[in-house]
Amino acid sequence: MVEWTHIPGLAPYEQTLAAMEARAAAIADGQATEAVWLLEHPPLYTAGTSARSEDLTDPARFPVFVAGRGGQYTYHGPGQRVAYVMLDLNQRGRDVRQFVSALEAWVIATLAEFGVKGERRVGRVGVWVVRGDRTPLANGETREDKIAAIGVKLRRWVSFHGISINLEPDLRHFDGIVPCGIRDHGVTSLVDLGLPVTMADLDAALMRTFAVTMDRATPRGGTEGVRHLCD
């Protein structure tokens, strides 16, 4: 049984992170059910354990928080749906790669509800949209924009952090960082793609597609320990 919670307003980052870690610990102890929290943050940047100082190009723009996850810099802000996912992989199969693949499949299935083809890319974490309508890159490659980020951490085989999908954030706010260290591609959102999607629409799609993606991610095997991924 997964408990879904909508957190209203703009959730303060540090307090939300502390509450999420406490909930994950309670799940690991058998004292709480699995949970998904749907929320938005005020504008901020988060730094993973591999964040490079040169990728924070405008350090005075927004507050910067150490996220405790692996990876580099990312942005959170209004108009971006963050879903913090606290799931017990002891019950769902201790396979980190399969879990991350399921998160990607969840995002891709959610985007498909609005006619958007989200795609994975080797070496680039997150979900991407091909932009044939944009000027190609200098090397002739078709431009691809990131529409969703994925970043997880496992402790005692319970996940926390999760995904974020750009609904209608101010895309200029990404200019203060090099998102995940990737300089050759940009970012987009559902509204930037011309889709009049509301946050309620997006939440409904996330909840509809969860059962056919995440609830089927129950393989056996994997690697023990804590795993971080860039978001």
mmCIF file of N, CA, C and O in Angstrom, residues 55-143:
data_model
loop_
_atom_site.group_PDB
_atom_site.id
_atom_site.type_symbol
_atom_site.label_atom_id
_atom_site.label_comp_id
_atom_site.label_asym_id
_atom_site.label_seq_id
_atom_site.Cartn_x
_atom_site.Cartn_y
_atom_site.Cartn_z
ATOM 1 N N ASP A 55 30.482 24.372 -12.614
ATOM 2 C CA ASP A 55 29.137 24.164 -13.151
ATOM 3 C C ASP A 55 28.075 24.984 -12.424
ATOM 4 O O ASP A 55 26.915 24.986 -12.830
ATOM 5 N N LEU A 56 28.471 25.672 -11.364
ATOM 6 C CA LEU A 56 27.584 26.631 -10.706
ATOM 7 C C LEU A 56 27.959 27.998 -11.248
ATOM 8 O O LEU A 56 28.826 28.691 -10.721
ATOM 9 N N THR A 57 27.316 28.390 -12.329
ATOM 10 C CA THR A 57 27.743 29.575 -13.074
ATOM 11 C C THR A 57 27.221 30.877 -12.495
ATOM 12 O O THR A 57 27.742 31.941 -12.818
ATOM 13 N N ASP A 58 26.198 30.812 -11.660
ATOM 14 C CA ASP A 58 25.635 32.018 -11.032
ATOM 15 C C ASP A 58 25.310 31.701 -9.575
ATOM 16 O O ASP A 58 24.146 31.540 -9.204
ATOM 17 N N PRO A 59 26.336 31.613 -8.716
ATOM 18 C CA PRO A 59 26.127 31.128 -7.343
ATOM 19 C C PRO A 59 25.266 32.019 -6.471
ATOM 20 O O PRO A 59 24.730 31.554 -5.466
ATOM 21 N N ALA A 60 25.098 33.289 -6.857
ATOM 22 C CA ALA A 60 24.298 34.204 -6.039
ATOM 23 C C ALA A 60 22.830 34.232 -6.457
ATOM 24 O O ALA A 60 22.020 34.911 -5.829
ATOM 25 N N ARG A 61 22.489 33.481 -7.467
ATOM 26 C CA ARG A 61 21.140 33.573 -8.039
ATOM 27 C C ARG A 61 20.079 32.999 -7.110
ATOM 28 O O ARG A 61 19.060 33.629 -6.840
ATOM 29 N N PHE A 62 20.305 31.754 -6.642
ATOM 30 C CA PHE A 62 19.365 31.078 -5.752
ATOM 31 C C PHE A 62 20.147 30.361 -4.657
ATOM 32 O O PHE A 62 21.348 30.099 -4.808
ATOM 33 N N PRO A 63 19.478 29.998 -3.555
ATOM 34 C CA PRO A 63 20.153 29.197 -2.532
ATOM 35 C C PRO A 63 20.650 27.880 -3.118
ATOM 36 O O PRO A 63 20.028 27.305 -4.007
ATOM 37 N N VAL A 64 21.784 27.415 -2.607
ATOM 38 C CA VAL A 64 22.373 26.149 -3.049
ATOM 39 C C VAL A 64 22.415 25.203 -1.855
ATOM 40 O O VAL A 64 22.904 25.559 -0.784
ATOM 41 N N PHE A 65 21.896 23.995 -2.036
ATOM 42 C CA PHE A 65 21.837 23.006 -0.960
ATOM 43 C C PHE A 65 22.615 21.760 -1.361
ATOM 44 O O PHE A 65 22.596 21.352 -2.524
ATOM 45 N N VAL A 66 23.278 21.170 -0.386
ATOM 46 C CA VAL A 66 23.905 19.869 -0.597
ATOM 47 C C VAL A 66 22.823 18.821 -0.455
ATOM 48 O O VAL A 66 22.178 18.707 0.593
ATOM 49 N N ALA A 67 22.620 18.035 -1.519
ATOM 50 C CA ALA A 67 21.457 17.146 -1.568
ATOM 51 C C ALA A 67 21.700 15.802 -0.895
ATOM 52 O O ALA A 67 20.759 15.099 -0.569
ATOM 53 N N GLY A 68 22.962 15.406 -0.721
ATOM 54 C CA GLY A 68 23.236 14.103 -0.139
ATOM 55 C C GLY A 68 23.139 12.962 -1.127
ATOM 56 O O GLY A 68 23.384 11.814 -0.770
ATOM 57 N N ARG A 69 22.794 13.260 -2.367
ATOM 58 C CA ARG A 69 22.748 12.250 -3.423
ATOM 59 C C ARG A 69 24.037 12.341 -4.226
ATOM 60 O O ARG A 69 24.829 13.265 -4.077
ATOM 61 N N GLY A 70 24.222 11.388 -5.123
ATOM 62 C CA GLY A 70 25.333 11.486 -6.046
ATOM 63 C C GLY A 70 24.996 12.428 -7.185
ATOM 64 O O GLY A 70 23.903 12.997 -7.255
ATOM 65 N N GLY A 71 25.935 12.602 -8.101
ATOM 66 C CA GLY A 71 25.680 13.444 -9.253
ATOM 67 C C GLY A 71 26.126 14.873 -9.062
ATOM 68 O O GLY A 71 26.919 15.183 -8.180
ATOM 69 N N GLN A 72 25.592 15.748 -9.891
ATOM 70 C CA GLN A 72 26.097 17.111 -9.977
ATOM 71 C C GLN A 72 25.007 18.114 -9.591
ATOM 72 O O GLN A 72 24.297 17.899 -8.619
ATOM 73 N N TYR A 73 24.888 19.213 -10.338
ATOM 74 C CA TYR A 73 23.920 20.250 -9.977
ATOM 75 C C TYR A 73 22.588 20.046 -10.684
ATOM 76 O O TYR A 73 22.536 19.618 -11.843
ATOM 77 N N THR A 74 21.507 20.392 -9.984
ATOM 78 C CA THR A 74 20.199 20.435 -10.606
ATOM 79 C C THR A 74 19.418 21.608 -10.031
ATOM 80 O O THR A 74 19.818 22.216 -9.036
ATOM 81 N N TYR A 75 18.313 21.926 -10.692
ATOM 82 C CA TYR A 75 17.441 23.036 -10.282
ATOM 83 C C TYR A 75 16.079 22.490 -9.890
ATOM 84 O O TYR A 75 15.557 21.578 -10.540
ATOM 85 N N HIS A 76 15.502 23.066 -8.843
ATOM 86 C CA HIS A 76 14.095 22.838 -8.504
ATOM 87 C C HIS A 76 13.416 24.185 -8.329
ATOM 88 O O HIS A 76 14.041 25.144 -7.848
ATOM 89 N N GLY A 77 12.142 24.247 -8.695
ATOM 90 C CA GLY A 77 11.435 25.509 -8.534
ATOM 91 C C GLY A 77 9.964 25.379 -8.888
ATOM 92 O O GLY A 77 9.485 24.315 -9.302
ATOM 93 N N PRO A 78 9.213 26.470 -8.718
ATOM 94 C CA PRO A 78 7.786 26.467 -9.029
ATOM 95 C C PRO A 78 7.531 26.048 -10.485
ATOM 96 O O PRO A 78 8.300 26.380 -11.385
ATOM 97 N N GLY A 79 6.455 25.306 -10.682
ATOM 98 C CA GLY A 79 6.124 24.836 -12.018
ATOM 99 C C GLY A 79 6.794 23.530 -12.373
ATOM 100 O O GLY A 79 6.596 23.004 -13.465
ATOM 101 N N GLN A 80 7.560 22.984 -11.452
ATOM 102 C CA GLN A 80 8.203 21.685 -11.650
ATOM 103 C C GLN A 80 7.617 20.720 -10.630
ATOM 104 O O GLN A 80 7.648 20.992 -9.432
ATOM 105 N N ARG A 81 7.085 19.606 -11.097
ATOM 106 C CA ARG A 81 6.536 18.619 -10.167
ATOM 107 C C ARG A 81 7.649 17.707 -9.693
ATOM 108 O O ARG A 81 8.284 17.017 -10.473
ATOM 109 N N VAL A 82 7.883 17.753 -8.393
ATOM 110 C CA VAL A 82 8.828 16.845 -7.756
ATOM 111 C C VAL A 82 8.024 15.725 -7.112
ATOM 112 O O VAL A 82 7.023 15.979 -6.433
ATOM 113 N N ALA A 83 8.454 14.504 -7.348
ATOM 114 C CA ALA A 83 7.835 13.343 -6.692
ATOM 115 C C ALA A 83 8.918 12.628 -5.900
ATOM 116 O O ALA A 83 9.825 12.027 -6.484
ATOM 117 N N TYR A 84 8.851 12.748 -4.580
ATOM 118 C CA TYR A 84 9.778 12.027 -3.718
ATOM 119 C C TYR A 84 9.209 10.632 -3.471
ATOM 120 O O TYR A 84 8.066 10.489 -3.014
ATOM 121 N N VAL A 85 10.014 9.637 -3.784
ATOM 122 C CA VAL A 85 9.541 8.259 -3.842
ATOM 123 C C VAL A 85 10.246 7.437 -2.769
ATOM 124 O O VAL A 85 11.452 7.212 -2.843
ATOM 125 N N MET A 86 9.480 7.015 -1.771
ATOM 126 C CA MET A 86 10.024 6.227 -0.667
ATOM 127 C C MET A 86 9.441 4.816 -0.747
ATOM 128 O O MET A 86 8.329 4.555 -0.286
ATOM 129 N N LEU A 87 10.192 3.928 -1.386
ATOM 130 C CA LEU A 87 9.730 2.573 -1.639
ATOM 131 C C LEU A 87 10.705 1.572 -1.025
ATOM 132 O O LEU A 87 11.914 1.801 -0.990
ATOM 133 N N ASP A 88 10.164 0.455 -0.598
ATOM 134 C CA ASP A 88 10.950 -0.582 0.076
ATOM 135 C C ASP A 88 11.381 -1.633 -0.937
ATOM 136 O O ASP A 88 10.609 -2.501 -1.325
ATOM 137 N N LEU A 89 12.632 -1.539 -1.353
ATOM 138 C CA LEU A 89 13.131 -2.500 -2.330
ATOM 139 C C LEU A 89 13.415 -3.860 -1.703
ATOM 140 O O LEU A 89 13.672 -4.827 -2.427
ATOM 141 N N ASN A 90 13.361 -3.956 -0.377
ATOM 142 C CA ASN A 90 13.407 -5.277 0.241
ATOM 143 C C ASN A 90 12.209 -6.109 -0.200
ATOM 144 O O ASN A 90 12.292 -7.330 -0.307
ATOM 145 N N GLN A 91 11.089 -5.424 -0.440
ATOM 146 C CA GLN A 91 9.870 -6.101 -0.873
ATOM 147 C C GLN A 91 9.708 -6.109 -2.391
ATOM 148 O O GLN A 91 8.965 -6.929 -2.935
ATOM 149 N N ARG A 92 10.372 -5.193 -3.064
ATOM 150 C CA ARG A 92 10.189 -5.035 -4.502
ATOM 151 C C ARG A 92 11.333 -5.626 -5.321
ATOM 152 O O ARG A 92 11.291 -5.582 -6.549
ATOM 153 N N GLY A 93 12.329 -6.168 -4.677
ATOM 154 C CA GLY A 93 13.472 -6.725 -5.385
ATOM 155 C C GLY A 93 14.683 -5.822 -5.256
ATOM 156 O O GLY A 93 14.628 -4.646 -5.609
ATOM 157 N N ARG A 94 15.766 -6.361 -4.752
ATOM 158 C CA ARG A 94 16.967 -5.559 -4.515
ATOM 159 C C ARG A 94 17.803 -5.433 -5.799
ATOM 160 O O ARG A 94 18.895 -5.974 -5.895
ATOM 161 N N ASP A 95 17.253 -4.720 -6.748
ATOM 162 C CA ASP A 95 17.935 -4.533 -8.021
ATOM 163 C C ASP A 95 17.912 -3.039 -8.345
ATOM 164 O O ASP A 95 16.895 -2.494 -8.755
ATOM 165 N N VAL A 96 19.050 -2.396 -8.142
ATOM 166 C CA VAL A 96 19.115 -0.946 -8.296
ATOM 167 C C VAL A 96 18.863 -0.531 -9.740
ATOM 168 O O VAL A 96 18.100 0.406 -10.011
ATOM 169 N N ARG A 97 19.509 -1.207 -10.668
ATOM 170 C CA ARG A 97 19.342 -0.831 -12.068
ATOM 171 C C ARG A 97 17.893 -0.974 -12.519
ATOM 172 O O ARG A 97 17.364 -0.134 -13.246
ATOM 173 N N GLN A 98 17.250 -2.043 -12.104
ATOM 174 C CA GLN A 98 15.859 -2.237 -12.480
ATOM 175 C C GLN A 98 14.966 -1.172 -11.850
ATOM 176 O O GLN A 98 14.006 -0.701 -12.469
ATOM 177 N N PHE A 99 15.300 -0.780 -10.632
ATOM 178 C CA PHE A 99 14.518 0.258 -9.970
ATOM 179 C C PHE A 99 14.618 1.578 -10.723
ATOM 180 O O PHE A 99 13.611 2.248 -10.974
ATOM 181 N N VAL A 100 15.835 1.966 -11.093
ATOM 182 C CA VAL A 100 16.013 3.211 -11.833
ATOM 183 C C VAL A 100 15.334 3.117 -13.196
ATOM 184 O O VAL A 100 14.698 4.070 -13.666
ATOM 185 N N SER A 101 15.436 1.965 -13.838
ATOM 186 C CA SER A 101 14.755 1.769 -15.108
ATOM 187 C C SER A 101 13.249 1.915 -14.953
ATOM 188 O O SER A 101 12.566 2.478 -15.822
ATOM 189 N N ALA A 102 12.709 1.434 -13.838
ATOM 190 C CA ALA A 102 11.273 1.566 -13.583
ATOM 191 C C ALA A 102 10.886 3.025 -13.386
ATOM 192 O O ALA A 102 9.828 3.468 -13.852
ATOM 193 N N LEU A 103 11.730 3.789 -12.698
ATOM 194 C CA LEU A 103 11.467 5.224 -12.548
ATOM 195 C C LEU A 103 11.432 5.910 -13.907
ATOM 196 O O LEU A 103 10.551 6.743 -14.185
ATOM 197 N N GLU A 104 12.392 5.578 -14.760
ATOM 198 C CA GLU A 104 12.409 6.147 -16.106
ATOM 199 C C GLU A 104 11.149 5.749 -16.869
ATOM 200 O O GLU A 104 10.527 6.583 -17.547
ATOM 201 N N ALA A 105 10.756 4.481 -16.753
ATOM 202 C CA ALA A 105 9.552 4.015 -17.443
ATOM 203 C C ALA A 105 8.309 4.736 -16.931
ATOM 204 O O ALA A 105 7.389 5.033 -17.707
ATOM 205 N N TRP A 106 8.280 5.018 -15.644
ATOM 206 C CA TRP A 106 7.156 5.755 -15.049
ATOM 207 C C TRP A 106 7.056 7.145 -15.654
ATOM 208 O O TRP A 106 5.975 7.595 -16.056
ATOM 209 N N VAL A 107 8.186 7.834 -15.744
ATOM 210 C CA VAL A 107 8.192 9.173 -16.335
ATOM 211 C C VAL A 107 7.773 9.113 -17.799
ATOM 212 O O VAL A 107 6.938 9.905 -18.263
ATOM 213 N N ILE A 108 8.336 8.172 -18.542
ATOM 214 C CA ILE A 108 8.033 8.057 -19.969
ATOM 215 C C ILE A 108 6.556 7.752 -20.191
ATOM 216 O O ILE A 108 5.907 8.329 -21.079
ATOM 217 N N ALA A 109 5.985 6.871 -19.367
ATOM 218 C CA ALA A 109 4.558 6.549 -19.484
ATOM 219 C C ALA A 109 3.692 7.753 -19.136
ATOM 220 O O ALA A 109 2.644 7.988 -19.755
ATOM 221 N N THR A 110 4.133 8.530 -18.156
ATOM 222 C CA THR A 110 3.386 9.729 -17.771
ATOM 223 C C THR A 110 3.392 10.752 -18.894
ATOM 224 O O THR A 110 2.349 11.324 -19.246
ATOM 225 N N LEU A 111 4.549 10.989 -19.499
ATOM 226 C CA LEU A 111 4.636 11.936 -20.606
ATOM 227 C C LEU A 111 3.798 11.474 -21.790
ATOM 228 O O LEU A 111 3.182 12.291 -22.496
ATOM 229 N N ALA A 112 3.738 10.168 -22.015
ATOM 230 C CA ALA A 112 2.964 9.629 -23.130
ATOM 231 C C ALA A 112 1.476 9.932 -22.989
ATOM 232 O O ALA A 112 0.751 10.001 -23.993
ATOM 233 N N GLU A 113 1.025 10.119 -21.754
ATOM 234 C CA GLU A 113 -0.381 10.491 -21.533
ATOM 235 C C GLU A 113 -0.725 11.814 -22.218
ATOM 236 O O GLU A 113 -1.892 12.091 -22.490
ATOM 237 N N PHE A 114 0.294 12.632 -22.482
ATOM 238 C CA PHE A 114 0.084 13.936 -23.114
ATOM 239 C C PHE A 114 0.652 13.976 -24.534
ATOM 240 O O PHE A 114 0.815 15.052 -25.116
ATOM 241 N N GLY A 115 0.950 12.798 -25.080
ATOM 242 C CA GLY A 115 1.447 12.728 -26.438
ATOM 243 C C GLY A 115 2.902 13.099 -26.602
ATOM 244 O O GLY A 115 3.350 13.367 -27.729
ATOM 245 N N VAL A 116 3.652 13.097 -25.513
ATOM 246 C CA VAL A 116 5.070 13.443 -25.559
ATOM 247 C C VAL A 116 5.897 12.162 -25.530
ATOM 248 O O VAL A 116 5.690 11.307 -24.663
ATOM 249 N N LYS A 117 6.834 12.042 -26.452
ATOM 250 C CA LYS A 117 7.709 10.875 -26.497
ATOM 251 C C LYS A 117 8.986 11.171 -25.706
ATOM 252 O O LYS A 117 9.895 11.830 -26.200
ATOM 253 N N GLY A 118 9.030 10.674 -24.482
ATOM 254 C CA GLY A 118 10.236 10.790 -23.678
ATOM 255 C C GLY A 118 11.156 9.616 -23.957
ATOM 256 O O GLY A 118 10.695 8.494 -24.170
ATOM 257 N N GLU A 119 12.458 9.884 -23.958
ATOM 258 C CA GLU A 119 13.421 8.849 -24.312
ATOM 259 C C GLU A 119 14.592 8.830 -23.332
ATOM 260 O O GLU A 119 14.954 9.850 -22.757
ATOM 261 N N ARG A 120 15.174 7.636 -23.152
ATOM 262 C CA ARG A 120 16.409 7.475 -22.394
ATOM 263 C C ARG A 120 17.594 7.736 -23.314
ATOM 264 O O ARG A 120 17.506 7.545 -24.525
ATOM 265 N N ARG A 121 18.720 8.107 -22.714
ATOM 266 C CA ARG A 121 19.964 8.253 -23.449
ATOM 267 C C ARG A 121 21.109 7.670 -22.628
ATOM 268 O O ARG A 121 21.249 8.014 -21.452
ATOM 269 N N VAL A 122 21.902 6.835 -23.242
ATOM 270 C CA VAL A 122 23.055 6.252 -22.569
ATOM 271 C C VAL A 122 24.022 7.368 -22.180
ATOM 272 O O VAL A 122 24.355 8.232 -23.000
ATOM 273 N N GLY A 123 24.435 7.358 -20.921
ATOM 274 C CA GLY A 123 25.385 8.356 -20.454
ATOM 275 C C GLY A 123 24.763 9.664 -20.025
ATOM 276 O O GLY A 123 25.464 10.558 -19.547
ATOM 277 N N ARG A 124 23.447 9.813 -20.205
ATOM 278 C CA ARG A 124 22.755 11.031 -19.773
ATOM 279 C C ARG A 124 21.552 10.635 -18.948
ATOM 280 O O ARG A 124 20.560 10.140 -19.470
ATOM 281 N N VAL A 125 21.644 10.851 -17.642
ATOM 282 C CA VAL A 125 20.548 10.484 -16.754
ATOM 283 C C VAL A 125 19.355 11.408 -17.001
ATOM 284 O O VAL A 125 19.514 12.582 -17.321
ATOM 285 N N GLY A 126 18.166 10.882 -16.849
ATOM 286 C CA GLY A 126 16.961 11.673 -17.031
ATOM 287 C C GLY A 126 16.186 11.212 -18.250
ATOM 288 O O GLY A 126 16.490 10.203 -18.871
ATOM 289 N N VAL A 127 15.168 11.988 -18.595
ATOM 290 C CA VAL A 127 14.317 11.684 -19.751
ATOM 291 C C VAL A 127 14.389 12.867 -20.704
ATOM 292 O O VAL A 127 14.271 14.028 -20.294
ATOM 293 N N TRP A 128 14.535 12.557 -21.986
ATOM 294 C CA TRP A 128 14.848 13.545 -23.010
ATOM 295 C C TRP A 128 13.782 13.575 -24.098
ATOM 296 O O TRP A 128 13.116 12.582 -24.354
ATOM 297 N N VAL A 129 13.656 14.725 -24.747
ATOM 298 C CA VAL A 129 12.724 14.919 -25.857
ATOM 299 C C VAL A 129 13.523 15.402 -27.060
ATOM 300 O O VAL A 129 14.281 16.382 -26.964
ATOM 301 N N VAL A 130 13.362 14.728 -28.191
ATOM 302 C CA VAL A 130 14.026 15.144 -29.431
ATOM 303 C C VAL A 130 13.356 16.413 -29.940
ATOM 304 O O VAL A 130 12.124 16.485 -30.033
ATOM 305 N N ARG A 131 14.171 17.424 -30.289
ATOM 306 C CA ARG A 131 13.641 18.716 -30.745
ATOM 307 C C ARG A 131 13.988 18.940 -32.209
ATOM 308 O O ARG A 131 14.881 19.716 -32.550
ATOM 309 N N GLY A 132 13.276 18.238 -33.067
ATOM 310 C CA GLY A 132 13.491 18.430 -34.495
ATOM 311 C C GLY A 132 13.091 19.806 -34.972
ATOM 312 O O GLY A 132 13.454 20.220 -36.083
ATOM 313 N N ASP A 133 12.341 20.544 -34.135
ATOM 314 C CA ASP A 133 11.895 21.884 -34.490
ATOM 315 C C ASP A 133 12.935 22.946 -34.166
ATOM 316 O O ASP A 133 12.729 24.124 -34.473
ATOM 317 N N ARG A 134 14.045 22.552 -33.549
ATOM 318 C CA ARG A 134 15.075 23.505 -33.146
ATOM 319 C C ARG A 134 16.302 23.382 -34.041
ATOM 320 O O ARG A 134 16.528 22.361 -34.691
ATOM 321 N N THR A 135 17.107 24.441 -34.043
ATOM 322 C CA THR A 135 18.344 24.439 -34.821
ATOM 323 C C THR A 135 19.263 23.333 -34.313
ATOM 324 O O THR A 135 19.469 23.203 -33.104
ATOM 325 N N PRO A 136 19.820 22.504 -35.206
ATOM 326 C CA PRO A 136 20.720 21.432 -34.762
ATOM 327 C C PRO A 136 21.935 21.991 -34.036
ATOM 328 O O PRO A 136 22.281 23.171 -34.150
ATOM 329 N N LEU A 137 22.617 21.122 -33.296
ATOM 330 C CA LEU A 137 23.847 21.499 -32.625
ATOM 331 C C LEU A 137 24.939 21.780 -33.657
ATOM 332 O O LEU A 137 24.808 21.441 -34.838
ATOM 333 N N ALA A 138 26.031 22.386 -33.196
ATOM 334 C CA ALA A 138 27.117 22.766 -34.102
ATOM 335 C C ALA A 138 27.706 21.562 -34.825
ATOM 336 O O ALA A 138 28.194 21.681 -35.955
ATOM 337 N N ASN A 139 27.650 20.388 -34.190
ATOM 338 C CA ASN A 139 28.195 19.182 -34.820
ATOM 339 C C ASN A 139 27.193 18.483 -35.722
ATOM 340 O O ASN A 139 27.459 17.394 -36.231
ATOM 341 N N GLY A 140 26.015 19.109 -35.893
ATOM 342 C CA GLY A 140 25.003 18.554 -36.778
ATOM 343 C C GLY A 140 24.002 17.645 -36.103
ATOM 344 O O GLY A 140 23.017 17.237 -36.730
ATOM 345 N N GLU A 141 24.220 17.302 -34.841
ATOM 346 C CA GLU A 141 23.291 16.433 -34.129
ATOM 347 C C GLU A 141 21.971 17.152 -33.866
ATOM 348 O O GLU A 141 21.936 18.371 -33.663
ATOM 349 N N THR A 142 20.890 16.376 -33.863
ATOM 350 C CA THR A 142 19.590 16.933 -33.517
ATOM 351 C C THR A 142 19.580 17.325 -32.057
ATOM 352 O O THR A 142 20.076 16.597 -31.193
ATOM 353 N N ARG A 143 19.020 18.462 -31.776
ATOM 354 C CA ARG A 143 18.970 18.934 -30.400
ATOM 355 C C ARG A 143 17.998 18.081 -29.583
ATOM 356 O O ARG A 143 16.937 17.692 -30.077
#
